[in-house]
Coordinates of C-alpha atoms and ligand atoms in Angstrom, one line a residue:
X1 CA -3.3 -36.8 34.7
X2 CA -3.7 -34.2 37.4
X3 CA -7.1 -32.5 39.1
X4 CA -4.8 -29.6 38.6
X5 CA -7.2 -26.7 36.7
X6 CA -6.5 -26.5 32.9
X7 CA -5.3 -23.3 31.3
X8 CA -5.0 -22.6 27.0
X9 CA -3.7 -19.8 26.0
X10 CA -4.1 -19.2 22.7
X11 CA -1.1 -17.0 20.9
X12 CA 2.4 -16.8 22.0
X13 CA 3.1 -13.5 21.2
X14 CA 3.0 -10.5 24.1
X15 CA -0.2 -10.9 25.5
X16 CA 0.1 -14.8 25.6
X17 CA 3.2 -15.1 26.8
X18 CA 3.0 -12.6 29.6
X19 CA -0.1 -14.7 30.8
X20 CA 2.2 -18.0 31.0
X21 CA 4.7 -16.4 32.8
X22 CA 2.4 -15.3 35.3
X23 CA 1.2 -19.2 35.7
X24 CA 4.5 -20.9 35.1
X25 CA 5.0 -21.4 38.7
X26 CA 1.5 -21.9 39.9
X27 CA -0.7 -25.2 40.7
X28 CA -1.7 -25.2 37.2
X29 CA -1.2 -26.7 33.6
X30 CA -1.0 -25.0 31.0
X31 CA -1.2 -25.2 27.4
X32 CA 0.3 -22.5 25.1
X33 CA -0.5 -22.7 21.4
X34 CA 0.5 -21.0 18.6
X35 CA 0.7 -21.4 14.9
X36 CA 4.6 -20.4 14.8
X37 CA 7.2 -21.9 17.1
X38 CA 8.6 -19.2 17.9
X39 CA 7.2 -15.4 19.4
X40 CA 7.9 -12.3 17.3
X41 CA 9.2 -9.3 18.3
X42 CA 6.9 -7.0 15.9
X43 CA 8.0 -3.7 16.9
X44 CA 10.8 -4.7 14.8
X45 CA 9.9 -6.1 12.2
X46 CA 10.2 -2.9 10.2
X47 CA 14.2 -3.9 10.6
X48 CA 14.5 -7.2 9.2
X49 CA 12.3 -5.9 6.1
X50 CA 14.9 -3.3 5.7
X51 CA 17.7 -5.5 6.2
X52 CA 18.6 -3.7 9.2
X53 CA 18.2 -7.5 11.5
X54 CA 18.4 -11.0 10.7
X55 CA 14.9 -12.3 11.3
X56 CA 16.6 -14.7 14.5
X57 CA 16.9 -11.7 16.3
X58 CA 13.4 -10.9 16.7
X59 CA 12.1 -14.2 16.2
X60 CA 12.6 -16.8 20.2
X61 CA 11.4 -20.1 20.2
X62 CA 8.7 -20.4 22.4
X63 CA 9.9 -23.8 24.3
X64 CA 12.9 -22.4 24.9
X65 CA 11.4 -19.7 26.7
X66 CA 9.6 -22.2 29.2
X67 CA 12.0 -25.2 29.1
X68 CA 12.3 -24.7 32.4
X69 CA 8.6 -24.5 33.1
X70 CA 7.2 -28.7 33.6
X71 CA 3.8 -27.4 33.7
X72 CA 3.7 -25.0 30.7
X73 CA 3.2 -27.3 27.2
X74 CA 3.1 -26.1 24.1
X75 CA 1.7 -27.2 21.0
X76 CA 2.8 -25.5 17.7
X77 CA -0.8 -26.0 15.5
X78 CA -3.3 -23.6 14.8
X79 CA -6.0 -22.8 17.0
X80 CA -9.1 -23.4 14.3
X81 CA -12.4 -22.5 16.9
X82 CA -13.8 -23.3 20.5
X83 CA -16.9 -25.5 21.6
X84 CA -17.9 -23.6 24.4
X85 CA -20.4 -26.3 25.0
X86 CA -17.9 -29.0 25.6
X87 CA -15.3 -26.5 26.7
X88 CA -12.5 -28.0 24.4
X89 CA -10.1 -25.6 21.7
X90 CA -10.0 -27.1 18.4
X91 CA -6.8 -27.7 16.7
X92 CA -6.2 -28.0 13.3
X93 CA -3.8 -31.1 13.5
X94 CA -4.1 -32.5 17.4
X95 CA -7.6 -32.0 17.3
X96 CA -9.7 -31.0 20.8
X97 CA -7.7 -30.2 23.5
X98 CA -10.1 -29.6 26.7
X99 CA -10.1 -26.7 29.1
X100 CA -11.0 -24.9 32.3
X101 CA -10.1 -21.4 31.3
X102 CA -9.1 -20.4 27.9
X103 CA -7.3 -17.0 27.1
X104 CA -7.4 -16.1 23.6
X105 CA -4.4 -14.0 22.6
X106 CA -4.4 -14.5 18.6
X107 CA -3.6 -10.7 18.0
X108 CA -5.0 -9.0 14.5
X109 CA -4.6 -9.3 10.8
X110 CA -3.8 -6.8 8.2
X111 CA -6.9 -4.4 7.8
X112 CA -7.1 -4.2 3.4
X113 CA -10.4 -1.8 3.9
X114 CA -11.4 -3.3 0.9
X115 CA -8.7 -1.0 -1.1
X116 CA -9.1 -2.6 -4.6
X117 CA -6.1 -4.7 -5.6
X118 CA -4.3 -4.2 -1.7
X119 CA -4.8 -7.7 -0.7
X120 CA -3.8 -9.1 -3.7
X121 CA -0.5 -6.5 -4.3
X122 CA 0.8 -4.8 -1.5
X123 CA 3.4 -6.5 1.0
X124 CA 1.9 -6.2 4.6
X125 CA 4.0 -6.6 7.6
X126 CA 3.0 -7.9 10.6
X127 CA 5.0 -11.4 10.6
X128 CA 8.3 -12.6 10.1
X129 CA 7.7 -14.3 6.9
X130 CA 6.1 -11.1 5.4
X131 CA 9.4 -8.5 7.0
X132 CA 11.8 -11.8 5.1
X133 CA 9.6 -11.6 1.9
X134 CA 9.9 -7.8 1.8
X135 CA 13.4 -7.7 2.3
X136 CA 13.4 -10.4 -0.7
X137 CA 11.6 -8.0 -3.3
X138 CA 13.2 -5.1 -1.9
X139 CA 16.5 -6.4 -2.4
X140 CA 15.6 -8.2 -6.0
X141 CA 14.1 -4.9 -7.3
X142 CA 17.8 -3.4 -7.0
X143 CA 19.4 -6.5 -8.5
X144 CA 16.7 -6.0 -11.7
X145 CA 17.8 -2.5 -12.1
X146 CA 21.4 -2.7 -12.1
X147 CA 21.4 -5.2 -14.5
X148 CA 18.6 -3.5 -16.8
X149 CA 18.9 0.4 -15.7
X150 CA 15.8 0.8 -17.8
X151 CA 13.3 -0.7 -15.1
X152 CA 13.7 2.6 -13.5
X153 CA 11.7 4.2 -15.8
X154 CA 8.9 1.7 -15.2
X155 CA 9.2 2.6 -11.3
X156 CA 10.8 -0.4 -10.2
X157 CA 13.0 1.5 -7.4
X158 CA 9.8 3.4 -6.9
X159 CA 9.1 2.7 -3.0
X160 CA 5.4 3.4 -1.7
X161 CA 4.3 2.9 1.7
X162 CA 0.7 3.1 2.9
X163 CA -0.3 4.4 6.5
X164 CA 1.3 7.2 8.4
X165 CA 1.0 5.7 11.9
X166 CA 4.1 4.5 13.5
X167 CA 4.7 1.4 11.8
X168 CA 4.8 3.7 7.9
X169 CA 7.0 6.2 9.2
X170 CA 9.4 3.7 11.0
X171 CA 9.8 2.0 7.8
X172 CA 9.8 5.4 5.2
X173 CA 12.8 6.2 7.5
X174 CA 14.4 2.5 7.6
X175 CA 14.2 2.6 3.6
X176 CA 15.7 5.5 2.6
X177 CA 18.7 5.1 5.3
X178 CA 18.8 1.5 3.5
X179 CA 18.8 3.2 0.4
X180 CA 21.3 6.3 0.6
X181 CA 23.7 5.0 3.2
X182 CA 24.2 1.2 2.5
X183 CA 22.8 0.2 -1.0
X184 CA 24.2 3.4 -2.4
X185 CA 27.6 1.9 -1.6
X186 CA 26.7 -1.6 -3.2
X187 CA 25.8 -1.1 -5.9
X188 CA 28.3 0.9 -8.4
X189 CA 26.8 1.1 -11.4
X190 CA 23.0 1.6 -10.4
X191 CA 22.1 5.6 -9.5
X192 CA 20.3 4.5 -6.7
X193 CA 20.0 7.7 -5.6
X194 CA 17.1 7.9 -8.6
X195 CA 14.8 5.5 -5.9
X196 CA 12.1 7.0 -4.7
X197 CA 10.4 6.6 -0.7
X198 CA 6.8 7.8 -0.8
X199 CA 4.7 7.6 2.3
X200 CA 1.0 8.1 1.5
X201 CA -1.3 9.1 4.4
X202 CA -4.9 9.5 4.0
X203 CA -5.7 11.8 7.2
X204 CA -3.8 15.5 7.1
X205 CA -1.1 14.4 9.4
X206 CA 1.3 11.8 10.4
X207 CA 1.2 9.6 13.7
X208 CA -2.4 10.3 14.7
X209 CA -2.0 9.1 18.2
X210 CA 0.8 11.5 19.0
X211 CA 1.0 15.3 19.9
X212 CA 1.0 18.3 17.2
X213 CA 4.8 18.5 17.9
X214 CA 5.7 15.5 17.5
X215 CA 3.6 14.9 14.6
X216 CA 5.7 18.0 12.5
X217 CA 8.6 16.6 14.0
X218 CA 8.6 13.1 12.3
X219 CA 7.1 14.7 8.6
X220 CA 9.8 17.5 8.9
X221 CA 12.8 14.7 9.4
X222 CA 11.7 12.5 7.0
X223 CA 11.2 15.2 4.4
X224 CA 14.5 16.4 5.5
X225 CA 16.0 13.0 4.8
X226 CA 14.3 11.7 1.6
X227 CA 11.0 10.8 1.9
X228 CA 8.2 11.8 -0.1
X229 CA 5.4 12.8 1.7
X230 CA 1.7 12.5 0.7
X231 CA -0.9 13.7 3.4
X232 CA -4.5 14.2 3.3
X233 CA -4.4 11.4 0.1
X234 CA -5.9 7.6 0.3
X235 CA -4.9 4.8 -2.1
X236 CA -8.0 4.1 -4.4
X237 CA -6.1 1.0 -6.4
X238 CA -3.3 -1.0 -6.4
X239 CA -2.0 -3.0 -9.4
X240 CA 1.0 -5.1 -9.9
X241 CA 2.8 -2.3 -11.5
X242 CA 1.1 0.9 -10.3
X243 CA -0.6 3.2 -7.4
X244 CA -3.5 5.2 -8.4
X245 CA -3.9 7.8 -5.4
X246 CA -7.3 10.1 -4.4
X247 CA -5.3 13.2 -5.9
X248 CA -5.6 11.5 -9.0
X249 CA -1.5 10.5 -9.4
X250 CA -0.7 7.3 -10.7
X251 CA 2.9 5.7 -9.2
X252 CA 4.8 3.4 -11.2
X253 CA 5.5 0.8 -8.8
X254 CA 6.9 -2.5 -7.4
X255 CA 6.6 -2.3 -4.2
X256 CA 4.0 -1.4 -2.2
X257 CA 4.3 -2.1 1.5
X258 CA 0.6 -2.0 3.3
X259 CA 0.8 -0.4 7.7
X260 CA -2.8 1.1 7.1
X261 CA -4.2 -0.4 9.3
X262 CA -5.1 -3.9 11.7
X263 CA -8.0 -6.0 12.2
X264 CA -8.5 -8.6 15.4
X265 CA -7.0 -12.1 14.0
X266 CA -8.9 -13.9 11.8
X267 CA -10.2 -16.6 15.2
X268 CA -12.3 -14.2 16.4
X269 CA -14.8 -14.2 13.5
X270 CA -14.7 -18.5 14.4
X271 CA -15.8 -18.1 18.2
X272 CA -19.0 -17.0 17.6
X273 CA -19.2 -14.0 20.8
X274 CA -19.9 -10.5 20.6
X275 CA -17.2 -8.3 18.3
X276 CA -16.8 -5.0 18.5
X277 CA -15.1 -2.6 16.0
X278 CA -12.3 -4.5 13.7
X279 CA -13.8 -7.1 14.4
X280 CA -12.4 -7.4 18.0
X281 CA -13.8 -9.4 21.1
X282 CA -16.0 -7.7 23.1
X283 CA -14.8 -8.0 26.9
X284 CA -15.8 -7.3 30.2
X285 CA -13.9 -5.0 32.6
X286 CA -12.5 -7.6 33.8
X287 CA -11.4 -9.3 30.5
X288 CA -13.9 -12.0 30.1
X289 CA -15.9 -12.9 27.2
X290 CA -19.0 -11.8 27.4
X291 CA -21.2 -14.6 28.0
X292 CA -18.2 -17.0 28.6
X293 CA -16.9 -15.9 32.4
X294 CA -14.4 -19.0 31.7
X295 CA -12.7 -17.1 29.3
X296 CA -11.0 -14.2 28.5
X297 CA -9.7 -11.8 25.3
X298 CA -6.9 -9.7 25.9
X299 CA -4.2 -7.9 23.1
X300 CA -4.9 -6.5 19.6
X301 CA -7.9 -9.5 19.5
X302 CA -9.8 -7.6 21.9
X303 CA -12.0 -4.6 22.2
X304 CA -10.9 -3.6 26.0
X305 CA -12.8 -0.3 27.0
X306 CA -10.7 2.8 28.3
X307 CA -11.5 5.4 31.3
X308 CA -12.7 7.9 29.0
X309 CA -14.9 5.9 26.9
X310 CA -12.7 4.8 23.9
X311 CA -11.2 2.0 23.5
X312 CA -7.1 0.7 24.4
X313 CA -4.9 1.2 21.7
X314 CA -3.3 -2.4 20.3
X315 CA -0.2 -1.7 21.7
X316 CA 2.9 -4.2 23.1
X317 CA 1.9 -3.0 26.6
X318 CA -2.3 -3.2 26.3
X319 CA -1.3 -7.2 25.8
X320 CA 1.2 -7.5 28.6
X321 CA -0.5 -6.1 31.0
X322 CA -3.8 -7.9 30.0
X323 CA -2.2 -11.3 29.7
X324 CA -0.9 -10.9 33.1
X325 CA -4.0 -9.4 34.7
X326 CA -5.8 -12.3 32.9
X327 CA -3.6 -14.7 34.6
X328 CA -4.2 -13.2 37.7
X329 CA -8.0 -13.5 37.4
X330 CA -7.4 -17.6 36.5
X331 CA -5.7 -17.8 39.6
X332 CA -8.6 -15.3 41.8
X333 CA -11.0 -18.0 40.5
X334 CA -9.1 -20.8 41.9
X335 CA -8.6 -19.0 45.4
X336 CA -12.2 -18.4 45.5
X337 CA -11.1 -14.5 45.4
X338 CA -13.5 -12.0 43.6
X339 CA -11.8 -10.5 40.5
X340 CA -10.8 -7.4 40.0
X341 CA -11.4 -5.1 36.7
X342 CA -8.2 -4.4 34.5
X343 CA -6.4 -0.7 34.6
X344 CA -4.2 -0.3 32.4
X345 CA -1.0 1.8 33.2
X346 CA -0.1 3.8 30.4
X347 CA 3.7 3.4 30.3
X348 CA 3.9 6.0 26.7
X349 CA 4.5 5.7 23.6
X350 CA 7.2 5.8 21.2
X351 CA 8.1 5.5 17.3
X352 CA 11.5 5.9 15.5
X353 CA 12.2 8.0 11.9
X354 CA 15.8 6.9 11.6
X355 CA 19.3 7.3 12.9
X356 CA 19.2 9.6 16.0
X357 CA 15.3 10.8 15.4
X358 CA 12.2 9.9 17.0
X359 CA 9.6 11.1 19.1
X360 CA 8.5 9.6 22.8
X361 CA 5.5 10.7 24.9
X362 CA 5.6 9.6 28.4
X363 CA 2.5 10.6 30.7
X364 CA 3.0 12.3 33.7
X365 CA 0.9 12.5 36.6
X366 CA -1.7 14.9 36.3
X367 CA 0.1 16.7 34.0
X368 CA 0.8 17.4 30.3
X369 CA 3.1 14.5 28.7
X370 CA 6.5 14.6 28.8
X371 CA 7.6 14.9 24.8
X372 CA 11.0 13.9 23.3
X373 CA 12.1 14.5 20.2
X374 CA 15.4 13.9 18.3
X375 CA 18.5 11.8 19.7
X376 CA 16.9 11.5 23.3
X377 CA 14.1 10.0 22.1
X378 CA 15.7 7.6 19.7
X379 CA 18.1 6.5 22.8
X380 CA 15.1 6.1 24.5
X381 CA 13.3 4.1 21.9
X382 CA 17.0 1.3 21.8
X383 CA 16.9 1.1 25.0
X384 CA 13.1 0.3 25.5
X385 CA 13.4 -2.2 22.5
X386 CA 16.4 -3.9 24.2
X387 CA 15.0 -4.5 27.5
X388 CA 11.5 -5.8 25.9
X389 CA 13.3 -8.4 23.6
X390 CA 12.8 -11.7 24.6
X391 CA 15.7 -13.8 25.1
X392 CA 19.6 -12.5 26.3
X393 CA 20.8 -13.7 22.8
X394 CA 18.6 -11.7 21.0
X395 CA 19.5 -9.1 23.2
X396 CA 22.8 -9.1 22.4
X397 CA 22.6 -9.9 18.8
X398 CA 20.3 -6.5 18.1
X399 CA 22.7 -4.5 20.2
X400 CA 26.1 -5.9 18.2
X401 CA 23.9 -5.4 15.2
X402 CA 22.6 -2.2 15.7
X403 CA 26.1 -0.4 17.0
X404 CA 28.0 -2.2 13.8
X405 CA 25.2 -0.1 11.9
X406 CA 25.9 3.0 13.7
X407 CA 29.4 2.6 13.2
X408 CA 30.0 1.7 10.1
X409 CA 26.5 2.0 8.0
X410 CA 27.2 -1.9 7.1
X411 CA 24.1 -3.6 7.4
X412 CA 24.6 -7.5 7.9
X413 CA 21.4 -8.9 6.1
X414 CA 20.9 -8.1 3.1
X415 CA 20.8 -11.9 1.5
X416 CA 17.9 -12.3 -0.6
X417 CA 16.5 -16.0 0.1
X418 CA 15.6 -18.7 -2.7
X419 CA 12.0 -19.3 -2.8
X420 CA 12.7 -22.8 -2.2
X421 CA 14.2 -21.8 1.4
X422 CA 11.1 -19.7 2.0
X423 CA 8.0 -20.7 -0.4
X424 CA 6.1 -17.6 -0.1
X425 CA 8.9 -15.1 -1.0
X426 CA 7.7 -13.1 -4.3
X427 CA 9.8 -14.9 -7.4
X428 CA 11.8 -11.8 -9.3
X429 CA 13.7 -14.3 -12.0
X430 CA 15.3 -13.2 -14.9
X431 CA 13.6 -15.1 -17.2
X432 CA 10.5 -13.8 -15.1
X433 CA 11.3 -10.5 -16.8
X434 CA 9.0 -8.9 -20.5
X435 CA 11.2 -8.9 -23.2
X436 CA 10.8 -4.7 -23.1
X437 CA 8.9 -2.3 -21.2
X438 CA 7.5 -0.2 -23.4
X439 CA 3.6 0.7 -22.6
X440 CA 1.2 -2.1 -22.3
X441 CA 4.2 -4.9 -21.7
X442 CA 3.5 -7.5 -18.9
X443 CA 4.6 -6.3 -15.5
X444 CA 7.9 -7.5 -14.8
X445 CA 8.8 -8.4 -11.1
X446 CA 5.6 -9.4 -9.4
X447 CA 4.8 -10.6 -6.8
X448 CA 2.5 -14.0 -7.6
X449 CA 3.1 -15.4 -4.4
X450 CA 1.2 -13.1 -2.0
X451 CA -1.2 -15.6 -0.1
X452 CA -4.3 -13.5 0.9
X453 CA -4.7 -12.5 4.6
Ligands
FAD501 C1 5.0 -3.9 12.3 C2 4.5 -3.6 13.7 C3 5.1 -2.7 14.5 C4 4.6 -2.5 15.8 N1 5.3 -1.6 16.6 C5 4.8 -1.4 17.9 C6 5.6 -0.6 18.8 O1 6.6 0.0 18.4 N2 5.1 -0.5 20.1 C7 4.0 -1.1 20.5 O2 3.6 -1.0 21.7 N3 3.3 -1.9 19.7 C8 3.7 -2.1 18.4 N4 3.0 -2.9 17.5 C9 1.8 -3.6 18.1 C10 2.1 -4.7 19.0 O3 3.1 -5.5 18.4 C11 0.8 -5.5 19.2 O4 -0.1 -4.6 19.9 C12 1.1 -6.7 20.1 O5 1.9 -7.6 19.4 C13 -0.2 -7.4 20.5 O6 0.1 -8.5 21.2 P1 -0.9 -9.8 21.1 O7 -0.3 -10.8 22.1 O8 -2.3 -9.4 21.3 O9 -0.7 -10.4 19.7 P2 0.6 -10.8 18.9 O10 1.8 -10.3 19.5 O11 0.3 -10.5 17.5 O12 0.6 -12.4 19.0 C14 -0.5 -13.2 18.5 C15 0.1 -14.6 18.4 O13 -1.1 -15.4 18.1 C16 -0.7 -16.4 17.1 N5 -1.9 -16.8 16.5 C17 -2.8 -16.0 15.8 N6 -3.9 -16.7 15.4 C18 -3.6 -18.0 15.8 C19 -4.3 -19.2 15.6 N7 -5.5 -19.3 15.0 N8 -3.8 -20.4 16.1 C20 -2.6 -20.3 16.8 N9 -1.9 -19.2 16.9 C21 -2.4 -18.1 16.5 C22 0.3 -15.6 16.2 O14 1.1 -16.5 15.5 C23 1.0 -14.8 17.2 O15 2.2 -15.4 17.7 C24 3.5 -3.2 16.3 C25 2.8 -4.1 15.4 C26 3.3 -4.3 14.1 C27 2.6 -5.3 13.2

C-alpha cells in the first residue's frame, strides 16, 4: 500500500498507452486495463486480413511494454462500468478496482447504421481476431473454388467492400494485389483472375477527408489496378450470399468486409455522462468528463472539439496526443498546477492504395497542405508505419516482411487457421457445402460464427 495517487487507464491501445508512458516514471501507480493482452497496431490491420502480416507483427503484449515500469500494473479483464460515487472501475472478473483519476481510452466499435443484415453478415475490421478471421474466409473462399470451379458463378470470389474512407481503399488495394500477384501464382487450376474487388461508397467520392487531388488520385489507381468502383451508392441489405445496393444491383457474394464507419466503444453507453455524436464522450477542453473533473476521455471514445468548431477526427495521433496531455493534467493536479486545455498538432494524414501508391497531406504553416501522391507518398506512409510500431521486433519483422513482398510478391501468411485454434473464425467445411447451386440452394460458405458487435 502507498498514499501514492491512483491512476486507471482504461484501453491499451494509442491513446492508453501514451498516457502510461507519460506516468511510468512518476510518483504514481498506475493501473492499465484492457480486454486483450496485447496493443494493436490498427493502421495495419488491413495487412494481416490480406495476408500481407502475420497478426504478431501488429499485435505487442502490453506487459512487455512496461516490464520495466514497477509502478505501471496491468490487468487483462474488461472494464464493464464506473461508480462515480465510490470512485472504483468495475471489472468483469477482479471486480472493483478503486481510483483517483480514471482515463478512459476504450476506442470505438464498428458503426452497422442499422444496414439490414451488416451486423449479422459482413466481416468488420477493427481487431486482430476479425483481420485473422478475414484472412480465414478469404483464403477458404479460394480453396472452395478451385476444388468446385462452379462456386464462381454463385459469386464466391466476388469481393465487396463497404466504405471509401481510408481503411476501404487500403484494403480494395491490398485484395487485388493479393489476388493478381500472389494467389494468381497458387493456385493453377482456379482463373483467379475471374475474382472480383468492388469498393462501394455511398458519398460521390472516395477519402472524404482528403483533397480533390488526392481523392481522383486513389479512384484512378485503383481502377487502374482492378478494383471496381461504386460511388454515389449505399448498401441497402446484406444477406449471406448477396449485396443488394441503392442502384438497384444485386452482388453475388461471400465476402463482404464492413470500414463504413465507427462508433465510440461500447463503455461509453455504461458510464452514464454526456455523449455526443457516435455516441462519444462529451469532454471538456481540457479532456475531462463533463461533470467528473477526476476523469478524462480521450481517443476514438471521445468527442474532443476542434478550433473551427468541428470535432477531432479518430485518428492514431488525436489519441496520442490526448493520452499524453491527459497524463499531463493527472500530474498538474498533483502539483497543485492549473491545467491547461488540449491543442492538438495536426501532424497529416496519410492512406496507402497498394505497391508504390498513396496519397499524404502534411499541413504547413499558414499555408495550403503539402500533397503527395504516388511512390513518395507510399515511402512516406512505410516509414511513418515503421517508426509508430510498437516494439523493435515488430519493427523488424514488418520491415523483413514487407521488402520480401516487394521483392519477390511472396506473401508469408497465407495459413488459414482451424476454428479450434481461433473459435470465432467463419467454418467453410466441405461437408458445409449444398449439394448444388442451382437457384434457391442453401448458401454455401457462411459465415455462422460472426458474434454481433
Ligand atoms: C482498420 C483501421 C485502420 C486505421 N488506420 C489508421 C491510420 O492509417 N491512421 C490513423 O491515424 N488512424 C487509423 N485508424 C484509427 C486509429 O487506429 C484510432 O484512431 C486509434 O486506434 C484510437 O486510439 P484509442 O486509444 O482511442 O483506441 P484503440 O487504439 O482502439 O484502443 C482501445 C483499447 O481499449 C480496449 N478496450 C475497449 N473496450 C474495453 C473494455 N470495456 N475493457 C477493457 N478494454 C477495452 C481495446 O481492447 C483496445 O485495446 C485506423 C483504425 C482502423 C480500425
Amino acid at each position: 500500500m502507498t498514499d501514492r495517487r491512483r491512476v486507471v487507464i482504461v484501453g491499451a491501445g494509442f491513446g492508453g498507452l501514451a498516457a502510461a508512458k507519460r506516468l511510468e516514471r512518476e510518483d504514481v501507480d498506475v493501473t492499465l486495463v484492457d480486454r486483450h493482452n496485447f496493443h494493436t497496431f490498427l493502421p495495419l490491420l488491413y495487412q494481416v486480413a490480406t495476408a500481407g502480416l502475420n497478426a504478431a507483427d501488429v499485435g505487442y503484449v502490453v506487459r512487455g511494454v512496461f516490464r520495466r515500469e514497477q509502478q505501471v500494473r496491468f490487468r487483462k479483464d474488461e472494464v464493464v462500468g464506473v461508480d462515480w460515487d465510490a470512485r472504483t472501475v468495475d471489472l468483469a472478473a477482479e471486480g472493483p478496482v478503486p481510483f483517483d483519476h480514471l482515463v478512459v481510452a476504450a476506442g470505438s466499435s464498428t458503426n452497422y447504421f442499422g444496414v439490414d443484415g451488416a451486423r449479422e453478415h459482413a466481416f468488420p475490421l477493427y481487431s486482430l481476431e476479425d483481420a485473422v478471421r478475414v484472412r480465414n474466409h478469404l483464403l477458404s473462399l479460394f480453396e472452395a473454388a478451385d476444388s468446385e470451379p462452379g462456386l464462381v458463378d454463385d459469386g464466391v470470389l466476388n469481393f465487396v467492400v463497404v466504405g471509401g474512407g481510408p481503411t476501404g481503399v487500403e484494403v480494395a488495394g491490398a485484395l487485388v494485389e493479393l489476388i493478381e500477384k500472389v494467389l494468381e501464382q497458387d493456385f493453377h487450376d482456379l482463373d483467379v483472375h475471374r475474382a472480383r474487388v468492388i469498393l462501394v461508397e455511398q458519398a460521390d467520392r472516395l477519402l472524404a477527408p482528403f483533397s480533390a487531388s488526392s481523392q481522383r488520385y486513389a479512384r484512378k489507381t485503383l481502377v487502374r489496378r482492378g478494383v471496381e468502383v461504386r460511388l454515389g451508392t449505399a448498401v441497402e441489405r446484406i444477406a449471406v450470399d448477396h449485396v443488394a445496393l441503392s442502384s438497384g444491383e444485386v452482388l453475388r457474394t461471400r465476402l463482404v468486409l464492413w470500414a463504413a464507419g465507427v462508433r465510440a466503444g461500447v463503455l461509453a453507453d455504461r458510464l452514464g455522462v454526456e455523449q455526443g455524436p457516435g455516441g462519444r464522450i462529451t469532454v471538456g477542453d481540457d479532456l475531462s468528463i463533463e461533470g467528473h473533473p477526476e476523469a478524462f476521455a480521450i481517443g476514438d471514445i471521445a468527442d474532443i472539439a476542434d478550433d473551427s468548431g468541428g470535432r477531432l477526427p479518430q485518428l492514431a495521433q488525436v489519441a496520442i496526443q490526448g493520452g499524453t496531455h491527459a497524463a499531463e493534467q493527472v500530474l498538474a493536479d498533483i502539483d497543485g498546477r492549473p491545467r491547461t486545455p488540449f491543442r492538438y498538432h495536426d501532424k497529416g494524414t496519410m492512406a496507402t492504395i497498394g505497391r508504390r501508391a498513396a496519397v499524404a497531406e502534411i499541413p504547413r504553416r499558414g499555408g495550403r497542405a503539402r500533397v503527395l501522391h504516388g511512390g513518395a507518398a507510399w515511402l512516406a506512409w512505410l516509414g511513418l508505419h515503421l517508426v509508430y510500431l510498437v516494439g523493435v521486433r515488430n519493427r523488424l519483422s514488418v520491415l523483413t516482411s514487407w521488402a520480401w513482398n516487394y521483392l519477390t510478391w511472396d506473401r508469408g501468411p497465407r495459413l488459414i487457421l482451424r476454428p479450434e485454434v481461433l473459435p470465432h473464425s467463419p467454418r467453410v467445411e466441405p461437408d458445409a457445402r449444398p449439394p448444388s447451386h442451382g437457384p434457391g440452394a442453401p448458401a454455401p460458405l457462411l459465415n455462422p460464427d460472426r458474434a454481433p458487435g
